[in-house]
XYZ file of C-alpha atoms in Angstrom:
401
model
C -37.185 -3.860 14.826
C -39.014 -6.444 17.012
C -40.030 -5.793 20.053
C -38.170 -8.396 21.840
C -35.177 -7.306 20.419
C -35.752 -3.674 21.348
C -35.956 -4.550 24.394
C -32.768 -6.641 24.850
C -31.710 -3.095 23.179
C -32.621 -1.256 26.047
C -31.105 -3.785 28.212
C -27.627 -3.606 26.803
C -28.001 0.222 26.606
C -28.930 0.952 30.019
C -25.797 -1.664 31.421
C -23.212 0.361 28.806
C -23.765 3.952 31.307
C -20.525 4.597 32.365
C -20.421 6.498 35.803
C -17.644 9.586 35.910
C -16.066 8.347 39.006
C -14.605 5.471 36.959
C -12.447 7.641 35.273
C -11.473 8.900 38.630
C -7.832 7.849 39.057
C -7.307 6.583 35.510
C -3.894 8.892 34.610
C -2.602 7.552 37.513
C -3.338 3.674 36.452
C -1.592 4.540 33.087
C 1.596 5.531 34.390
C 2.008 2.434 36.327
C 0.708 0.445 32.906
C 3.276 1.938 31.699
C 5.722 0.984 33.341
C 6.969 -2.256 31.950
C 6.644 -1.261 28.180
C 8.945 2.284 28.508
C 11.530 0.513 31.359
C 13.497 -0.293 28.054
C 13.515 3.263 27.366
C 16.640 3.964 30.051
C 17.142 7.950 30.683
C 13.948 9.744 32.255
C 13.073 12.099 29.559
C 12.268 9.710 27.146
C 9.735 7.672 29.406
C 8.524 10.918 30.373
C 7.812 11.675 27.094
C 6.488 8.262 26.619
C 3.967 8.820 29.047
C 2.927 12.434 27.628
C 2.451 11.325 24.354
C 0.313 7.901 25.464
C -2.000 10.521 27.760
C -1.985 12.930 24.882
C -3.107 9.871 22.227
C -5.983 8.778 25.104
C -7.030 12.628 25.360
C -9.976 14.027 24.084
C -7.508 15.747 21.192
C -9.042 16.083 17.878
C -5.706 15.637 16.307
C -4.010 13.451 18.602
C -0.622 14.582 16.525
C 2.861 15.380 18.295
C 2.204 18.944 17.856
C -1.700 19.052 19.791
C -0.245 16.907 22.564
C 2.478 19.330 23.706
C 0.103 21.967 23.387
C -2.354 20.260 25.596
C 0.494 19.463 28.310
C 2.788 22.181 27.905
C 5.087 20.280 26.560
C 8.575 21.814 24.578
C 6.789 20.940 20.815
C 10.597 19.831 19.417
C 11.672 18.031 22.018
C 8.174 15.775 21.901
C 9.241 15.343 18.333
C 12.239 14.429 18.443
C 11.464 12.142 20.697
C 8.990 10.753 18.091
C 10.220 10.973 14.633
C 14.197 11.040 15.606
C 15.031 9.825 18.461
C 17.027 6.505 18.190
C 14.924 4.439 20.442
C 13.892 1.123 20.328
C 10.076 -0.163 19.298
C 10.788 -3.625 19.432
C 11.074 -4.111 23.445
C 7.874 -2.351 23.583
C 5.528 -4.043 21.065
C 7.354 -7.866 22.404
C 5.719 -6.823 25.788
C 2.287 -5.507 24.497
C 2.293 -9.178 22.764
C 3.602 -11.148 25.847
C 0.316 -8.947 27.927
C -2.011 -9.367 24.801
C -0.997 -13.603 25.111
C -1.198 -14.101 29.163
C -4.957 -11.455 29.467
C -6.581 -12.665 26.219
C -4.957 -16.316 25.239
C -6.755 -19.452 24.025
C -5.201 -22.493 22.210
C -7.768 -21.756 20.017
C -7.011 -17.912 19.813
C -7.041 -16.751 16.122
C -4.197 -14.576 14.665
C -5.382 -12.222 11.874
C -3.639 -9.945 9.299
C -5.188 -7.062 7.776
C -3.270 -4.172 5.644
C -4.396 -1.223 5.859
C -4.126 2.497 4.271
C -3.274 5.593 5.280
C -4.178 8.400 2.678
C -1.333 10.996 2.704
C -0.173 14.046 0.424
C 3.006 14.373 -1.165
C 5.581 12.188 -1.892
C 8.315 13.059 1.253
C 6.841 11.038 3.908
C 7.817 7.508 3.874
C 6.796 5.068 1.576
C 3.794 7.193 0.697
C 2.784 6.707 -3.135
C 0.091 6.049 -5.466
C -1.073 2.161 -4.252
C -3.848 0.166 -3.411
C -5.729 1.492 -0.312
C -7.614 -1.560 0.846
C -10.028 0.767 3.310
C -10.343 3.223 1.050
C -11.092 0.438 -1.835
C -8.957 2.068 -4.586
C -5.759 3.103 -5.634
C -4.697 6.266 -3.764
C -1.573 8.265 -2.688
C -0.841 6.812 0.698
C 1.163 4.864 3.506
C -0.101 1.192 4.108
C 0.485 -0.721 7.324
C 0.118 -4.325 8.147
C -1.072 -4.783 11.057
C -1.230 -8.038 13.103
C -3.936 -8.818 15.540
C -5.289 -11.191 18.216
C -8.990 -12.879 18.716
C -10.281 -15.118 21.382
C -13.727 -15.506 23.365
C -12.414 -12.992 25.724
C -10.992 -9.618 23.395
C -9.532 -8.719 20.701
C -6.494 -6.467 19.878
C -3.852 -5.423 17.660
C -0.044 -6.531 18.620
C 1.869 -5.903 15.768
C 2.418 -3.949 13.020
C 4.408 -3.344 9.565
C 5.114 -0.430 7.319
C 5.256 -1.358 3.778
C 7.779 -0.175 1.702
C 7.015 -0.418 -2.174
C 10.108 -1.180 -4.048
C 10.421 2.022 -5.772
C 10.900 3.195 -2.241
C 13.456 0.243 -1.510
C 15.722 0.993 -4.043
C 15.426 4.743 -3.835
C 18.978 5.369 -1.719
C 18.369 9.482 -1.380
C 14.603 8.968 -0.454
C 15.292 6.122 2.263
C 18.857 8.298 3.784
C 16.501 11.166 4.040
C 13.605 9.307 6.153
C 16.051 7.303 8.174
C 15.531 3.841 6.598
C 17.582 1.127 7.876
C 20.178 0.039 5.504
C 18.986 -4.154 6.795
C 15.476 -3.123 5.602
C 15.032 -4.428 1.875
C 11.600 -4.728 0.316
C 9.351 -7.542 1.588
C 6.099 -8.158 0.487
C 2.898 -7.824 2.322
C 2.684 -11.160 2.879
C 6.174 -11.485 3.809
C 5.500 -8.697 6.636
C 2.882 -10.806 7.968
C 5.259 -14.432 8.466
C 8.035 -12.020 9.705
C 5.595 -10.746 12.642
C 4.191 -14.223 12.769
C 7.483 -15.619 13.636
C 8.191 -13.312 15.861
C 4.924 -13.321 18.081
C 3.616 -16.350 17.636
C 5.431 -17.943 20.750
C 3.547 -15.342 22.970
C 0.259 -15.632 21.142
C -1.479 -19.118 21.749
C -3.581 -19.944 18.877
C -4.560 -22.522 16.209
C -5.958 -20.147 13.483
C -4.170 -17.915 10.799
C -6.846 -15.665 9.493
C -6.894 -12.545 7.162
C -8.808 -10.934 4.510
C -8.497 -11.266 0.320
C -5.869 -9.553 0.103
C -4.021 -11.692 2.609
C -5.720 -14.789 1.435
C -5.005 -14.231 -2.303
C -1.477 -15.727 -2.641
C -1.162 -19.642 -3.315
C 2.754 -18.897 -2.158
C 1.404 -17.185 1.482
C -1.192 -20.139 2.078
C 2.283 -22.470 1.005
C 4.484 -20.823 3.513
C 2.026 -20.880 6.791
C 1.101 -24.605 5.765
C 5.201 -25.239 6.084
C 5.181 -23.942 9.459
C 2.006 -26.316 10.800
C -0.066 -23.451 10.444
C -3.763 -23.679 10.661
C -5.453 -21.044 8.401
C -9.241 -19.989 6.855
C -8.384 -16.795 4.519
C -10.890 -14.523 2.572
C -9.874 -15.300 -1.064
C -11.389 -12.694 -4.148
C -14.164 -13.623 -5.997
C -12.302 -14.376 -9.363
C -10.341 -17.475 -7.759
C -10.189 -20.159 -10.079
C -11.316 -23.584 -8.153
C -12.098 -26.951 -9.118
C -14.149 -28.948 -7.050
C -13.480 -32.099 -6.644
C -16.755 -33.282 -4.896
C -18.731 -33.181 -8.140
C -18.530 -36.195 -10.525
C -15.955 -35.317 -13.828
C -16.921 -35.287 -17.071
C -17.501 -38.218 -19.087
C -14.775 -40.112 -20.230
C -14.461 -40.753 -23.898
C -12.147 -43.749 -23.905
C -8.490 -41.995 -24.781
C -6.029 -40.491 -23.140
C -6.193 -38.941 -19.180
C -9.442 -38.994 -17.508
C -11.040 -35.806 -18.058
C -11.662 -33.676 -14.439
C -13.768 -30.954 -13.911
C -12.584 -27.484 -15.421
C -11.340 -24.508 -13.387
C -14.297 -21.941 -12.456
C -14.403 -18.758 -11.014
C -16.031 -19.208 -7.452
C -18.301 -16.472 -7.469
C -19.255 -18.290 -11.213
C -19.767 -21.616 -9.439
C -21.237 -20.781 -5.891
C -24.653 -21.750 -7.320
C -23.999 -25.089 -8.831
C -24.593 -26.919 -5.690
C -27.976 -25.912 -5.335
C -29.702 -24.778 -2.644
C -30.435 -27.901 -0.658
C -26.409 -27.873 0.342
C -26.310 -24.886 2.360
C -26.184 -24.773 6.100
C -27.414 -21.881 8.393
C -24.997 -20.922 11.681
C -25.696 -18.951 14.340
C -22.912 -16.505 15.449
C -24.625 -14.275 17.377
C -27.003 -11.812 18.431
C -26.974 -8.895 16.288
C -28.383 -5.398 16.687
C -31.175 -6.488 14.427
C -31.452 -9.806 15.556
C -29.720 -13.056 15.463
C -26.806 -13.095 12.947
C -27.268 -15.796 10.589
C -24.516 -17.388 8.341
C -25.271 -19.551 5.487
C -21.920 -21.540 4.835
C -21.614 -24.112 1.955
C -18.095 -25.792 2.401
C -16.342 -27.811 -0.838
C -13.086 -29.687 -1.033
C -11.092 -27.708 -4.321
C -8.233 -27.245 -5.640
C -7.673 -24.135 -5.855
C -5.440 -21.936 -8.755
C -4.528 -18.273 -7.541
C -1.053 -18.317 -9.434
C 0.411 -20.499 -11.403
C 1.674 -24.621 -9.859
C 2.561 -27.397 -10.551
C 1.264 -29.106 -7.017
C -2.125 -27.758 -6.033
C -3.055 -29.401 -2.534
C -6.201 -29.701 -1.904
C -8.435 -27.333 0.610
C -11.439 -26.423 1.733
C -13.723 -24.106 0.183
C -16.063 -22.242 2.195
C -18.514 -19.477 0.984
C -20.653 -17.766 3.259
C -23.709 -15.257 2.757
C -25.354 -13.566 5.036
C -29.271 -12.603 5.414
C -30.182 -9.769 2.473
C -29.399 -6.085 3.103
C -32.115 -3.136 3.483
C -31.479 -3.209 -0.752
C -32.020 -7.108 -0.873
C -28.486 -7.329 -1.861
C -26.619 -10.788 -0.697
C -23.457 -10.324 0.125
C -21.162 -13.190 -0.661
C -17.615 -14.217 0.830
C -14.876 -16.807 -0.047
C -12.602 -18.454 1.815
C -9.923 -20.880 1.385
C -8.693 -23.226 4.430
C -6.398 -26.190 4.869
C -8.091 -27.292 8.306
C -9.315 -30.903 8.101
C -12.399 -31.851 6.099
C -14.049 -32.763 9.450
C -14.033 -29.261 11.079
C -17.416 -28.200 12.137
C -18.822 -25.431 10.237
C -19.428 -23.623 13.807
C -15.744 -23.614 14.877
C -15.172 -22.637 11.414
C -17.811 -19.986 11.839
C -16.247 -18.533 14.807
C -13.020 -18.528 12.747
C -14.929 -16.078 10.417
C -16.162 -13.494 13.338
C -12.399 -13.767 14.891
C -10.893 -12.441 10.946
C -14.130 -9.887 10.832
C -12.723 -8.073 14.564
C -9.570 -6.881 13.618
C -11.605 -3.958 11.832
C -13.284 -3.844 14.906
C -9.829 -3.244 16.425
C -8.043 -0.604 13.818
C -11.282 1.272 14.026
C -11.076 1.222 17.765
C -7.658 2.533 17.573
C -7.907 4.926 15.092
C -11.142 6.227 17.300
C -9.904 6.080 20.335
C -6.311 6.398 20.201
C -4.839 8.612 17.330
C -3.685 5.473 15.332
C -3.622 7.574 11.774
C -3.236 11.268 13.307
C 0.647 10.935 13.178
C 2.083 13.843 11.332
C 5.828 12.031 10.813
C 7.495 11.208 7.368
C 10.392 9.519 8.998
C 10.482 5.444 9.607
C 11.390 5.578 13.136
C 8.588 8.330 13.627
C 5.760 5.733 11.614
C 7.080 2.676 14.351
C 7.313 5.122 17.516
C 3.847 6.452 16.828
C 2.318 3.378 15.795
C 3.969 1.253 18.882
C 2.548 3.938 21.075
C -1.039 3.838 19.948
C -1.337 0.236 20.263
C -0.180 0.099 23.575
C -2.410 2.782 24.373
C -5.308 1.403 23.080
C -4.294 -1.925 25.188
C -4.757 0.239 28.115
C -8.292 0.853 27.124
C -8.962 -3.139 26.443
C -7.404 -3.237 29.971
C -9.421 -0.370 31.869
C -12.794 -1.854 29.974
């Protein structure tokens, strides 16, 4: 490492010491937090319960599960479950006022809402919608739960408001399987994507923003990039490398006098990336990195773009961005597909990129910090209790910081 950067190192380092008399006080702060999101709750027991289980998930627990927290505050161990995988209470009040916060602390007309699924690796087949499916953070097919979870970027934070469990249709149409984990009889299967434009239209009134954002798996569907462009939506979206483009900035073929003008064939982007050349791509700064400066290289293309089958391709942007070589002199490439006008800078579209990249930032931060995948519940109201309870929790940390 240089030394200058070393140094800024240090700098940052030395500021991060956290003094122990700023915890001072702090159980105290979350029960007044708390408040607003558990006044929905009505009786006492369950907002005392509430409040256990949110100290128990900010606790130094190992296993921040219902089980360690009653332990750790005396707690009657089937009552706190009950309260967590039976109990008929309502999420929804709960999460609508972590968004409302998450909108009024951290929003920006230019705030960026991302999607991101995410797995859960789980044995057996009793706990809800657990089977053998594509883990996205694991990066293979596993036995597991998967979540989609909806989160928030501006200058100021990031966090996640919202969240999905998704239920595979051999789960959906399974009648003993759902009666005997307490699915909803309304609930009928819904894609991944179609979990993301339900929480979309329900947040996005408390969420100020002017970017859609999400990974491959998000950005894979022509029919999701259809849908958020019929609602005015605004989106950049990680697309796989084996998306078939045509780019319609390069000259066509030759025309040989008959029939339809010829146009340029359909390629594979990660087959085309280097038919540009090298003279076309630009270099962004995003930030400072641990390293060093962060450096993009972003070459940006107007395509069309063929991810399933249609009739009426519109036309988008193609970005694909690389970042300086690894310590194995590996390039990393990554594609993404946008319908934001051809004059967008390539540093607001940049910034677009870093915004997707932090809702890892925030799962991990949840998962680290506040027991986000330490539930021990098979039922569906115990998957939305625990999850609701997490996030808010880790909002309290966002807020304390």
């Amino acid at each position: 490492m240089e030394r200058r950067f070393e140094i800024q190192k240090r700098k940052i380092l030395k500021e991060a010491d956290i003094k122990p008399q700023v915890f001072d006080g702090m159980l105290k702060r979350l029960e007044q937090f708390a408040k607003p999101f558990i006044a929905s709750l009505g009786r006492r027991e369950p907002k005392e319960n509430a409040h256990i289980y949110m100290s128990g998930l900010l606790s130094d627990l190992k296993r921040k599960n219902v089980e360690s927290i009653a332990y750790r505050y005396d707690r009657d161990r089937r009552a706190l479950q009950r309260f967590i995988g039976f109990a008929p209470w309502n999420y929804q009040p709960l999460q609508q006022e972590l968004a409302r916060q998450v909108g009024n602390e951290l929003g920006e007309d230019d705030g960026v809402i991302v999607f991101d699924p995410s797995g859960y690796k789980k044995c057996g087949n009793d706990s809800v919608g657990v089977q053998r499916q594509w883990l996205g953070r694991l990066g293979k097919v596993d036995n597991g739960q998967v979540g989609v979870y909806m989160g928030y970027a501006s200058r100021k934070e990031h966090a996640l408001v919202d969240m999905r469990l998704y239920l595979p249709k051999e789960w959906a149409k399974d009648k003993k399987r759902r009666n005997k984990c307490g699915v909803p009889k309304h609930i009928r299967f819904q894609t991944r994507h179609e979990l993301a434009l339900d929480m979309l239209k329900n947040n996005s009134e408390y969420l100020p923003h002017s970017w859609i954002a999400g990974d491959d798996e998000m950005g894979r569907s022509s029919r999701f990039r259809r849908d958020l462009r019929d609602l005015g939506e605004r989106y950049l979206l990680a697309v796989p490398s084996n998306t078939g483009i045509r780019d319609l900035d390069s000259p066509p073929p030759a025309y040989g006098g008959r029939g339809q003008p010829p146009k340029q064939p359909f390629k594979r982007v990660d087959k085309w990336r280097d038919s540009p050349g090298d003279n076309v791509w630009t270099k962004v700064d995003v930030r400072d990195g641990e390293k060093g400066p962060l450096v993009l290289e972003i070459v940006k293309r107007r395509v069309v773009a063929r991810t399933e089958r249609s009739w009426h391709d519109p036309t988008e942007e193609l970005l694909i961005v690389t970042r300086s070589p690894d310590g194995n002199g590996k390039v990393k490439y990554d594609y993404y597909l946008s319908n934001a006008p051809a004059d967008t800078s390539l540093k607001e579209l940049a910034r677009v990129i870093k915004a997707e990249h932090r809702i890892e930032d925030s799962l991990k931060r949840a998962k680290s910090e506040a027991g986000l995948s330490d539930y021990e519940v098979r039922t569906w109201a115990g998957w939305y209790h625990h999850q609701t309870l997490s996030l808010i929790a880790t909002w309290f940390l966002i807020c304390e910081t």
